[in-house]
Coordinates of C-alpha atoms in Angstrom, one line a residue:
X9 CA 18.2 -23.6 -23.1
X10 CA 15.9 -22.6 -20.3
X11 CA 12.5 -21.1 -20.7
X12 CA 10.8 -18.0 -20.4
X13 CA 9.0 -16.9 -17.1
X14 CA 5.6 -17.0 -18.1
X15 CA 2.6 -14.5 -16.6
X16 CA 0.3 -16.6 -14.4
X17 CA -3.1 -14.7 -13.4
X18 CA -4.3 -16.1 -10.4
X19 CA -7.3 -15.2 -7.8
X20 CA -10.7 -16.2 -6.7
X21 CA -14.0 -16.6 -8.6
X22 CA -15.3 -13.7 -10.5
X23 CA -11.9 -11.6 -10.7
X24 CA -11.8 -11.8 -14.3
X25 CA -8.8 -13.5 -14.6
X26 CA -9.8 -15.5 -18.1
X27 CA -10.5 -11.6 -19.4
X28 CA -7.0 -9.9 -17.8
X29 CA -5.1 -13.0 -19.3
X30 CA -6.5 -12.5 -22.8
X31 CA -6.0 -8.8 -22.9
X32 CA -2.6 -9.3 -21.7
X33 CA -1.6 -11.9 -24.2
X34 CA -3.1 -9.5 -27.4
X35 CA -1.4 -6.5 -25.7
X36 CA 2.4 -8.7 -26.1
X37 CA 1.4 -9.9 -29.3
X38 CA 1.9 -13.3 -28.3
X39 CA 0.1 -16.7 -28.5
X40 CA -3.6 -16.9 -27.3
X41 CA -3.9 -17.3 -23.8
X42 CA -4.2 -20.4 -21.9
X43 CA -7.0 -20.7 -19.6
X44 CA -7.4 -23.8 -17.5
X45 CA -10.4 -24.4 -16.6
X46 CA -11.6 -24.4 -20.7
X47 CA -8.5 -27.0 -20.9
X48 CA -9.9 -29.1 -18.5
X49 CA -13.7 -29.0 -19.9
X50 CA -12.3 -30.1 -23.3
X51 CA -10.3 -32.8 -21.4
X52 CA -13.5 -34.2 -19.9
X53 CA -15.8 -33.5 -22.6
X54 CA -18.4 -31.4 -20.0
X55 CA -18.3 -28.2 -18.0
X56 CA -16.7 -28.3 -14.6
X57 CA -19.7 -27.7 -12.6
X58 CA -21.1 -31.4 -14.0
X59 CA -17.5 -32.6 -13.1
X60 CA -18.0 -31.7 -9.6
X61 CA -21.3 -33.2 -9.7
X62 CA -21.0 -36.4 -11.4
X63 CA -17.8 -37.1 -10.6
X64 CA -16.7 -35.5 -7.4
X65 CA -14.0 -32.8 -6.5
X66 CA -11.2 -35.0 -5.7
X67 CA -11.6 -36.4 -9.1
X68 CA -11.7 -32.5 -10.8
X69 CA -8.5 -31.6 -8.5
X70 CA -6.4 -34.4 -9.4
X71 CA -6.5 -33.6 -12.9
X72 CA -6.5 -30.2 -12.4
X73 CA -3.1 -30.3 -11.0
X74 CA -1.9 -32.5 -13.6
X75 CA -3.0 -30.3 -16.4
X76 CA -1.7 -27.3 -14.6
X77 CA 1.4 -28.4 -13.7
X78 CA 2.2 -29.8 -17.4
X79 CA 1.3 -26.5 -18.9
X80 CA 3.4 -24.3 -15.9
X81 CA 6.6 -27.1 -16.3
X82 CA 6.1 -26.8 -20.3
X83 CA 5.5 -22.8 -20.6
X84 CA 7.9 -21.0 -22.5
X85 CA 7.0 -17.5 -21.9
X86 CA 2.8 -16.5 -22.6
X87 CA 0.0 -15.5 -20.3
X88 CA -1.9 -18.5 -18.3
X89 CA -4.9 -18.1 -16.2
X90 CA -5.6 -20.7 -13.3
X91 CA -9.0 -21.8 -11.6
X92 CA -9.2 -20.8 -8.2
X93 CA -8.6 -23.7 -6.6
X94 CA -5.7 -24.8 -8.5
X95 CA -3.1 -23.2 -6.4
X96 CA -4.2 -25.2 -3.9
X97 CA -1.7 -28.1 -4.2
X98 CA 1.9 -27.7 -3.6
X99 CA 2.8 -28.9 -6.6
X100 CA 0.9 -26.2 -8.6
X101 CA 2.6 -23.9 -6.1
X102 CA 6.7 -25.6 -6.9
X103 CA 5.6 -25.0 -10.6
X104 CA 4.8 -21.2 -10.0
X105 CA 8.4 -20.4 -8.9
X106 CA 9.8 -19.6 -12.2
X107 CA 6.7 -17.6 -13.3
X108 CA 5.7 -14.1 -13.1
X109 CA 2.4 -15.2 -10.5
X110 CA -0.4 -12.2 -10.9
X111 CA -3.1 -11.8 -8.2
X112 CA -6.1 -10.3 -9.7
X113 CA -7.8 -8.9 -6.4
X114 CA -11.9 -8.8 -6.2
X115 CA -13.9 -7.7 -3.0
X116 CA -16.2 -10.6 -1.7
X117 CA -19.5 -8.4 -2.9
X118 CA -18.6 -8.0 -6.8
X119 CA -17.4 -12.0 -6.5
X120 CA -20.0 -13.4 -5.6
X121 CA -22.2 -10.7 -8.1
X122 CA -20.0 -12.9 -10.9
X123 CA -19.8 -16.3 -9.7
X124 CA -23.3 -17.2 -8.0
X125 CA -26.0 -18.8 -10.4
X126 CA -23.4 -19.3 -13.0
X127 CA -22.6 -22.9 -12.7
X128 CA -20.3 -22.3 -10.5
X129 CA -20.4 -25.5 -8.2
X130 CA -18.5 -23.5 -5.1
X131 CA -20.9 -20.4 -5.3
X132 CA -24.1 -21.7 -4.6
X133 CA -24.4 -20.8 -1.0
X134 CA -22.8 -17.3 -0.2
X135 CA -21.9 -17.9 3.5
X136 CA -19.6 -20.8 2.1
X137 CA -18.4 -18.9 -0.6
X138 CA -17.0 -15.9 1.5
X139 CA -15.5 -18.4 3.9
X140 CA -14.1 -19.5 1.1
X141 CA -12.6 -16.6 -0.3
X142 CA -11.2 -15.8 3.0
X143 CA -9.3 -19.3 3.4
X144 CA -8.3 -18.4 -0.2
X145 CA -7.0 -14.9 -0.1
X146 CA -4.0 -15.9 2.6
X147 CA -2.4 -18.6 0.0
X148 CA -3.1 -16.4 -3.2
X149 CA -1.4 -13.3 -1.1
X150 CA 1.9 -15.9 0.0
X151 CA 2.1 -16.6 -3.7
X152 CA 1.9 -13.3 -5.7
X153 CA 5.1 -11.5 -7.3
X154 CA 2.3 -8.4 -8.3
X155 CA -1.4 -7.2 -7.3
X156 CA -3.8 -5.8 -9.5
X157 CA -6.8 -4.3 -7.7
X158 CA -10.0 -4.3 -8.5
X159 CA -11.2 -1.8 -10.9
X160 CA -10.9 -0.6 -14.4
X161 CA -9.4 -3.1 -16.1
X162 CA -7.6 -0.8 -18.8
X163 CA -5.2 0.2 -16.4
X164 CA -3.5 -3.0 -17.7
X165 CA -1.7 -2.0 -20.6
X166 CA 0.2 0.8 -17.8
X167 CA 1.2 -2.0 -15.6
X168 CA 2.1 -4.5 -18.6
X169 CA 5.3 -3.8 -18.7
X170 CA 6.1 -4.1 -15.4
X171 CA 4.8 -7.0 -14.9
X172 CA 6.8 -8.8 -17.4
X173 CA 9.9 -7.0 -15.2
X174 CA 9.3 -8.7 -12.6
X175 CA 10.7 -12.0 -14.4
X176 CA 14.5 -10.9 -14.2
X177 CA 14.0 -9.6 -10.8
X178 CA 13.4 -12.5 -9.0
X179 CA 12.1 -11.7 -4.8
X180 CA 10.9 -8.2 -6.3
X181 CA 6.8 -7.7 -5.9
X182 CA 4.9 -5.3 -7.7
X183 CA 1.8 -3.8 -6.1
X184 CA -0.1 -1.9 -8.7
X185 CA -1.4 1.3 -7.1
X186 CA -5.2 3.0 -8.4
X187 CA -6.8 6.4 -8.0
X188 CA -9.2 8.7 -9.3
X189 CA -5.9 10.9 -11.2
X190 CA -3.5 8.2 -12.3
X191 CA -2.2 4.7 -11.9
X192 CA 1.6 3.4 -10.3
X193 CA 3.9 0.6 -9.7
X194 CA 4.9 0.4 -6.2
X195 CA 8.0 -2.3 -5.8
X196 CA 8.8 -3.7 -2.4
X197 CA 11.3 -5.9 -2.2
X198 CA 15.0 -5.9 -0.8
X199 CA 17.7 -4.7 -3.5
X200 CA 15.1 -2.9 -5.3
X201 CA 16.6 0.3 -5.6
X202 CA 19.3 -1.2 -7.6
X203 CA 17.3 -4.1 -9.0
X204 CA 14.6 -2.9 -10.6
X205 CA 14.0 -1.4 -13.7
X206 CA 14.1 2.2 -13.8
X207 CA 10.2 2.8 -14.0
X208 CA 10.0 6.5 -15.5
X209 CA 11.9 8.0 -18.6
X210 CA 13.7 11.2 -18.4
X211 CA 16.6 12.8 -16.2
X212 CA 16.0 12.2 -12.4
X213 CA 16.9 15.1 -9.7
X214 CA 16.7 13.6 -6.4
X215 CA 15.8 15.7 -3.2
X216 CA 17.2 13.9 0.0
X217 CA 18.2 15.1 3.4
X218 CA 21.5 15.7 4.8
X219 CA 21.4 12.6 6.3
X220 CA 20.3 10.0 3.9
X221 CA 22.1 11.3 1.4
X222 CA 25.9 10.8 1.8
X223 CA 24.1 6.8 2.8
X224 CA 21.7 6.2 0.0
X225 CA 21.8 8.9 -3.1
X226 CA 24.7 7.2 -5.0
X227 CA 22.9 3.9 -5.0
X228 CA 19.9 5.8 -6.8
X229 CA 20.7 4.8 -10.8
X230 CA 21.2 7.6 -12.9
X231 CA 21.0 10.6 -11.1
X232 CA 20.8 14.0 -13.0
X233 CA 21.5 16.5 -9.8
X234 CA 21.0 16.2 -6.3
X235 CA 19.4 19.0 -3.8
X236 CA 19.8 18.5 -0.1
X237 CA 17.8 19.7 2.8
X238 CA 18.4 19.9 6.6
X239 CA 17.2 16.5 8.0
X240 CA 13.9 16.9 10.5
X241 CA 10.5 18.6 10.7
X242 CA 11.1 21.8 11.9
X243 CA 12.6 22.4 8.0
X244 CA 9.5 20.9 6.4
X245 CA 8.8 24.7 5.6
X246 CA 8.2 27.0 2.3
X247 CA 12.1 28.8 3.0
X248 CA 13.0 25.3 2.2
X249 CA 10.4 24.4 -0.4
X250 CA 11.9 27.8 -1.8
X251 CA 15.6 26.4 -2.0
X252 CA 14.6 23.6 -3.5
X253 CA 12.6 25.5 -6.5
X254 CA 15.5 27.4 -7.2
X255 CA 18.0 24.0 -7.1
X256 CA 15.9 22.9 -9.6
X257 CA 15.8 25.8 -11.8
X258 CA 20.1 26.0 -11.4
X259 CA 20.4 22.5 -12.7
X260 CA 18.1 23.5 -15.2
X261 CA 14.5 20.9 -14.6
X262 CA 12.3 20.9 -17.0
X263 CA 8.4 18.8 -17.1
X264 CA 10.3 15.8 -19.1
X265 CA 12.3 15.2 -15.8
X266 CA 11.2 13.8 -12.4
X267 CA 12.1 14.4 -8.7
X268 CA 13.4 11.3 -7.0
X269 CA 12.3 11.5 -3.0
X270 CA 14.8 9.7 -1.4
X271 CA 14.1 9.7 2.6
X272 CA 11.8 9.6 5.2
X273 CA 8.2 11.4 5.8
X274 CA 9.7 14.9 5.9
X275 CA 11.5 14.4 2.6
X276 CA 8.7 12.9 0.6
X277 CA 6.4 15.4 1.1
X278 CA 8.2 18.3 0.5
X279 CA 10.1 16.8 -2.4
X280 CA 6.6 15.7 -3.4
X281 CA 5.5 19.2 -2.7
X282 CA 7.8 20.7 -4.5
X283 CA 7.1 18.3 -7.8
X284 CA 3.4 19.0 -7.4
X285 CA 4.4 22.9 -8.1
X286 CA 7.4 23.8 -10.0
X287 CA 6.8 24.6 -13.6
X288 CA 2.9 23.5 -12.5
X289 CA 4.0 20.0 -11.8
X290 CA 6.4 17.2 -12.4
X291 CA 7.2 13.6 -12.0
X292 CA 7.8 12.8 -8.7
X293 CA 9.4 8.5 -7.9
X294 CA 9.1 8.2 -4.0
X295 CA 11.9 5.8 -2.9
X296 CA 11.4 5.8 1.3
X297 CA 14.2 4.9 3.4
X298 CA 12.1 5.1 7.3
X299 CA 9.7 2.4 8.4
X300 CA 6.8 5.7 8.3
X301 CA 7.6 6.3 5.1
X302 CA 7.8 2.5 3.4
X303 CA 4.8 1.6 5.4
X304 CA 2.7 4.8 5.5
X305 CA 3.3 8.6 3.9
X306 CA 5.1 7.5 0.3
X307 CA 1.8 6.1 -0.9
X308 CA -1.2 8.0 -2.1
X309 CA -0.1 11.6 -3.3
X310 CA -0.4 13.6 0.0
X311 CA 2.2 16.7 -0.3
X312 CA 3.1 19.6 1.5
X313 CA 4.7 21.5 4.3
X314 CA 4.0 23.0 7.7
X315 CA 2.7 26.5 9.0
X316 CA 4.0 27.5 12.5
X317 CA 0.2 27.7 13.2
X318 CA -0.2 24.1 12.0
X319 CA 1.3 20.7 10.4
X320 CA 1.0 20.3 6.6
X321 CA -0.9 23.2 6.0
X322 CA 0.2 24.0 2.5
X323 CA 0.3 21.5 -0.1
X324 CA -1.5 19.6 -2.7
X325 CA -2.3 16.0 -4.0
X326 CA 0.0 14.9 -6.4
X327 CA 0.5 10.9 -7.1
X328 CA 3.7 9.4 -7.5
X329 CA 4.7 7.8 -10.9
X330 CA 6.1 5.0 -8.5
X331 CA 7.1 3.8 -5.4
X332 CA 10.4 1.6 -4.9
X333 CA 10.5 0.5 -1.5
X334 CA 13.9 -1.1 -0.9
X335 CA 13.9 -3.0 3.1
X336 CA 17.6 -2.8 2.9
X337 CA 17.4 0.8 3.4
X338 CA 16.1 0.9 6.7
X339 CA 19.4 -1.0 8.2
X340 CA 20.9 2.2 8.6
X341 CA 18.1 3.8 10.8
X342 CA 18.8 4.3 14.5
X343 CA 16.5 2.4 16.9
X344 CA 14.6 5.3 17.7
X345 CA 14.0 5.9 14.3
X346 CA 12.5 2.2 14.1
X347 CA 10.1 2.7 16.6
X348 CA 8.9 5.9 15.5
X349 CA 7.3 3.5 12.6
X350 CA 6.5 1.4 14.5
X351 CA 3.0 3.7 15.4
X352 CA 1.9 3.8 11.6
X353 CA 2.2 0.2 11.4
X354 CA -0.3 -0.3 14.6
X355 CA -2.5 2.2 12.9
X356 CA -2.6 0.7 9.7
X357 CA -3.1 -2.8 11.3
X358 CA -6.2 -1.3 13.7
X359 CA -7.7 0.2 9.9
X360 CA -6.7 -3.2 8.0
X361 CA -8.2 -5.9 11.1
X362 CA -8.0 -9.3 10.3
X363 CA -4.6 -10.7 9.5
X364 CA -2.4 -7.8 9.7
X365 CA -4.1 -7.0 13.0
X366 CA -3.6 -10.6 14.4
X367 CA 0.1 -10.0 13.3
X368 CA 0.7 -7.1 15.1
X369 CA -0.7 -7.7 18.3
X370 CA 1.1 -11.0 18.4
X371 CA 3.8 -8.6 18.9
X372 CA 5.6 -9.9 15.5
X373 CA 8.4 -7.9 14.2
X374 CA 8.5 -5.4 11.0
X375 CA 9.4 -7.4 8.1
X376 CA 9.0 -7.3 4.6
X377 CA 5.6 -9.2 4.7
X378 CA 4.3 -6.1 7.0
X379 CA 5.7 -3.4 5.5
X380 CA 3.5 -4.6 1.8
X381 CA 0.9 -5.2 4.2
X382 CA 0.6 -1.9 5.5
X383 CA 1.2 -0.6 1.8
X384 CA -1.2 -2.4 0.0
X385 CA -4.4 -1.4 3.0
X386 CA -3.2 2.2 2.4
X387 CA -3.8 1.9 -1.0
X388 CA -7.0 0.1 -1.2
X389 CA -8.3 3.0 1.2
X390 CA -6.7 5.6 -1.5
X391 CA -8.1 3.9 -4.3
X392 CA -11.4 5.0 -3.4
X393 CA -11.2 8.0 -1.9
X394 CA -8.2 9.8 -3.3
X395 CA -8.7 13.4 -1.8
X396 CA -10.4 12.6 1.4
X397 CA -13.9 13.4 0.7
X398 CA -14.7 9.8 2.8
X399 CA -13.2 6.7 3.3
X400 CA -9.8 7.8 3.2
X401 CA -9.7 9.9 6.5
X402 CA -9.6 6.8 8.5
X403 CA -6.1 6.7 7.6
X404 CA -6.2 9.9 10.5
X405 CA -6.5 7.5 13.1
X406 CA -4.7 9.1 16.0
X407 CA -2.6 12.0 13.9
X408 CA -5.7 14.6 14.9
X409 CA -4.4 14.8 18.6
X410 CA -0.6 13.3 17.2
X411 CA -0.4 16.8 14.9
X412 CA -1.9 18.7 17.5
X413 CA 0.7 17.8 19.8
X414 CA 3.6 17.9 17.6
X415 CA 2.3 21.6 16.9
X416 CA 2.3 23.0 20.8
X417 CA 5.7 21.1 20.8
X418 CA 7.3 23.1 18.1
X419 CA 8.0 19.9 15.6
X420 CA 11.3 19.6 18.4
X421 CA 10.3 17.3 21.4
X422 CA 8.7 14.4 19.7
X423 CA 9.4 12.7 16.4
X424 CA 6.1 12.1 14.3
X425 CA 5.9 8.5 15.3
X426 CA 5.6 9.1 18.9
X427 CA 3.4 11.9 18.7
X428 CA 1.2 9.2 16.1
X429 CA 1.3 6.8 19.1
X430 CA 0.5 8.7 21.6
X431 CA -2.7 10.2 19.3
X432 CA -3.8 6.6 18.9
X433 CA -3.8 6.2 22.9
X434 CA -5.8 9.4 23.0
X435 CA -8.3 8.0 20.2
X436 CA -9.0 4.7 22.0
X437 CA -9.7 7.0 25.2
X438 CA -12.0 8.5 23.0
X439 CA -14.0 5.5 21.1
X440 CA -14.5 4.0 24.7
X441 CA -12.0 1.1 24.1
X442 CA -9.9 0.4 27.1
X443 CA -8.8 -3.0 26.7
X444 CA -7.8 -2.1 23.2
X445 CA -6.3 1.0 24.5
X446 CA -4.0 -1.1 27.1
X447 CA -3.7 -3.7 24.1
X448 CA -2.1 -0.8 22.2
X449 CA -0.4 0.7 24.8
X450 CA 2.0 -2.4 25.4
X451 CA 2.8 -2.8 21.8
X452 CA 4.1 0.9 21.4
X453 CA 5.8 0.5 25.3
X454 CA 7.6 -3.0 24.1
X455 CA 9.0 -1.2 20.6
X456 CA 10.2 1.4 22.8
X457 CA 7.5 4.3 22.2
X458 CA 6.3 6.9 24.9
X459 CA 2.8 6.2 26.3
X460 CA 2.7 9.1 28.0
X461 CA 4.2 12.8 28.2
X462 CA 4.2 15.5 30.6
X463 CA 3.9 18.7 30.2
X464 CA 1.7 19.3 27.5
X465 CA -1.8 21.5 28.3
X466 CA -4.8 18.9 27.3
X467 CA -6.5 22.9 26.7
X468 CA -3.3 23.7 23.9
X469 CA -3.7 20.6 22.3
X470 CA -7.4 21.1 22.3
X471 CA -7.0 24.6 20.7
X472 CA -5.0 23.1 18.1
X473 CA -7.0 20.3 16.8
X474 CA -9.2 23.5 16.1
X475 CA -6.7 24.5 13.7
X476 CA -6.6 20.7 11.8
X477 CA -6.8 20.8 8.2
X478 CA -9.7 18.6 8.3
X479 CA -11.8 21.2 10.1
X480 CA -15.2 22.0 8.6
X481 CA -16.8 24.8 9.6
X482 CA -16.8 24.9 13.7
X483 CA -16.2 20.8 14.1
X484 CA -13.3 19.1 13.8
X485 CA -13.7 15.1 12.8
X486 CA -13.0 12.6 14.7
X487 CA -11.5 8.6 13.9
X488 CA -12.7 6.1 16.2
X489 CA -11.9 2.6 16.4
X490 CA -15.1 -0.1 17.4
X491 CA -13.0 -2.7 17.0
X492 CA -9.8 -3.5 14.7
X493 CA -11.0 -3.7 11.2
X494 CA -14.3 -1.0 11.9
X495 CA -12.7 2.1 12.4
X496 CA -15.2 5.1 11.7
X497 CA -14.6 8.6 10.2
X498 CA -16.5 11.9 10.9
X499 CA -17.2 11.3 14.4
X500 CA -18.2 14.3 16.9
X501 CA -15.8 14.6 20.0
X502 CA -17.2 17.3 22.5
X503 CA -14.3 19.7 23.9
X504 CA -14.5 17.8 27.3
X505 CA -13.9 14.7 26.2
X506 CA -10.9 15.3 24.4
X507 CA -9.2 17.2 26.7
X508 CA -9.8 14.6 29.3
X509 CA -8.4 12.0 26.7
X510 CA -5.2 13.8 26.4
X511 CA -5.1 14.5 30.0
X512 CA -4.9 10.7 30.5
X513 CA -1.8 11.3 28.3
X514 CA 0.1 12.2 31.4
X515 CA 0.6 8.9 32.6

């Protein structure tokens, strides 16, 4: 008979991985967890930090990997948490296949707050350490089936159970969203929509478009109803918000159902929208089926609907109770519709830096890999700043001028993608960046983006950044990128200077 998946906590120094293993073990009222590093003390009779001292780190790593891999090979369901070095060696990494492999995420600053002058023999210079971490990070992120961020830790007992999930979906990962107002899974992985567990209880009305729909809706488990809305922007309005409301009350929702968003941008936040307000609020899943959406504008609770004056003028924050963010979907979009993504994921990669940006700029496809990416840097930002009082309005980067211009356009001319694009462009202009800017401007050109547009007045456009939502008082913020990875919020742009940056946008 073959055993149980076991849960595996794994991560760097200091992200309480001993602790989340222990809680997670009384929570299933199972055996005590194992912890590895306390088995391989006992096995050498002294603390680790004297191991690495007296008798060297290849000596500690060799019979770290033996212990770990007997006790991964031998598992039979249970909670184990691993050093941080032990998934390190591929043969710690072959055991991990048939486990359910949890990365317990910690920032660099509240790491080394834990680890240093602790007998940690890896933290004593911080330099090292954070090197360290960094070197770490890629092989713990290659490894993980689900993320838990940093934070509150009682969040655990909500994601416990879908964590243990996770065993009899095998390619399915499980990013474990946080903000100020609630907690969510967020699945990404391809078959999910039929795959994975059915994360919220109750009768499920889905609101999709009249596209998507007759492609996706009857592949949605367990459907309730079904309310369908012309497909585009121009319909992301409160007539249709209205139709909806009343679909809802004809097949008779109550508060112990939920709305399932099935589609792109457009759909998920009016459906989402239209959960955040009927009967004062329901359950809303957001299943994506655009690369925008699955990289982007499913995550963090942003709903509503446009004005004719201005985009998403009306709405309210209101957080999914999940995400399930199914790849396969997106085989059915037309090229155009592909590129159109293709903008947020630049963005998000200019916010992220680092890896994702290296990625990107190497001009690398969208794949599964990017699209969790993209999803788990929009969430860290969410997770702390939920309702953009800070942090989070970097995620603006290039929509201030891209909804500006999809407003003077009438929501007809461009789809949001481009008119994102072509906002980053005008952004760059605008943080003084001009290698970045041509940097940018041949990734969006070679996935089939506009770079430039005529006939647009640079003084319309202006006009209507006036009308942003983010306006306060007589200024209008600004995102500006010093670099990818240091992208600022709150910056002042004089009228001049942005009317000459979209000028520019004429090619």
């Amino acid at each position: 008979m073959s055993r149980r998946s076991a849960l595996v906590f794994i991560g760097f120094m200091g992200a309480g991985k001993t602790t989340l293993a222990r809680q997670a073990a009384r929570l299933l009222r199972g055996p005590e967890a194992v912890d590895s590093d306390r088995r391989l003390e006992a096995q050498w009779g002294k603390p680790i930090e004297r191991v690495f001292d007296e008798d060297g780190e290849a000596a500690f790593r060799a019979s770290e990997e033996a212990l770990v891999c007997e006790l991964l090979d031998t598992a039979d369901g249970g909670v184990v948490s691993l050093g941080g070095g032990a998934v390190l060696s591929p043969k710690v990494q072959a055991a991990l296949e048939r486990h359910v492999t949890v990365l317990c995420e910690v920032s660099p600053a509240t790491a080394w707050s834990r680890a240093s002058g602790r007998g940690r023999p890896l933290a004593r210079d911080r330099d090292a350490f954070a090197a360290l971490q960094r070197d770490r990070e890629v092989v713990y992120e290659r490894l993980a089936d689900a993320f838990l961020p940093e934070g509150e830790r009682d969040q655990l007992g909500d994601a416990l159970g879908h964590l243990t999930a996770l065993a009899d979906a095998p390619g399915l990962r499980l990013v474990w969203a946080r903000s100020a107002s609630g907690h969510y899974p967020v699945f990404v992985g391809r078959g999910a929509l039929t795959s994975v567990p059915w994360p919220v209880a109750g009768r499920r009305i889905c609101v999709s478009d009249e596209t998507v729909a007759p492609l996706h809706a009857g592949s949605v488990p367990g459907l309730a109803g079904l309310v369908e809305i012309p497909a585009g922007e121009q319909h992301k309005t409160l007539v249709t918000a209205e139709r909806v409301w009343r679909a809802f009350v004809a097949q008779g929702a109550t508060r112990a159902d939920h709305v399932v968003a099935l589609g792109g941008g457009v759909v998920g936040d009016l459906a989402g929208f239209c959960a955040a307000t009927y009967q004062r609020g329901i359950g809303v899943v957001q299943v994506p089926t655009t690369v925008v959406a699955q990289v982007d504008s499913a995550y963090g609770g942003k709903t509503g609907v446009d004005l004719p004056e201005a985009k998403n003028y009306v709405g309210a924050y209101h957080q999914p109770r999940a995400v399930v963010v199914d790849p396969e979907l997106l085989a059915t979009l037309p090229p155009e519709e592909h590129a159109a993504g293709y903008a947020e994921v630049v963005k998000t990669a200019l916010i992220a830096g680092g890896a994702l940006w290296e990625h990107v700029a190497a001009g690398h496809p969208v794949d599964d890999a990017t699209i969790l990416a993209c999803a788990r840097t929009k969430l860290a930002v969410v997770a702390g700043d939920e309702r953009d009082d800070g942090g989070r309005q970097v995620l603006n980067l290039g929509h201030t001028v891209g909804h500006a211009i999809e407003t003077v356009t009438g929501y007809t001319r461009l789809r949001h993608g481009e008119a994102v694009g072509l906002g980053l462009l005008a952004a760059l202009t605008l943080s003084g960046r001009p290698e970045l800017r041509g940097e940018v401007a041949a990734l969006l050109a070679a996935a089939g983006l506009p770079i430039s547009i005529e006939g647009v007045d640079p003084e319309a456009v202006a006009e209507a950044t006036l009308r942003d939502k983010k306006r306060l008082g007589d200024a209008v913020p600004f995102v500006l990128v010093e670099a990818p990875g240091a992208v600022r919020h709150g910056q002042a742009v004089s009228g001049d200077q942005l009317r000459a940056a979209v000028a520019g946008l004429a090619g």
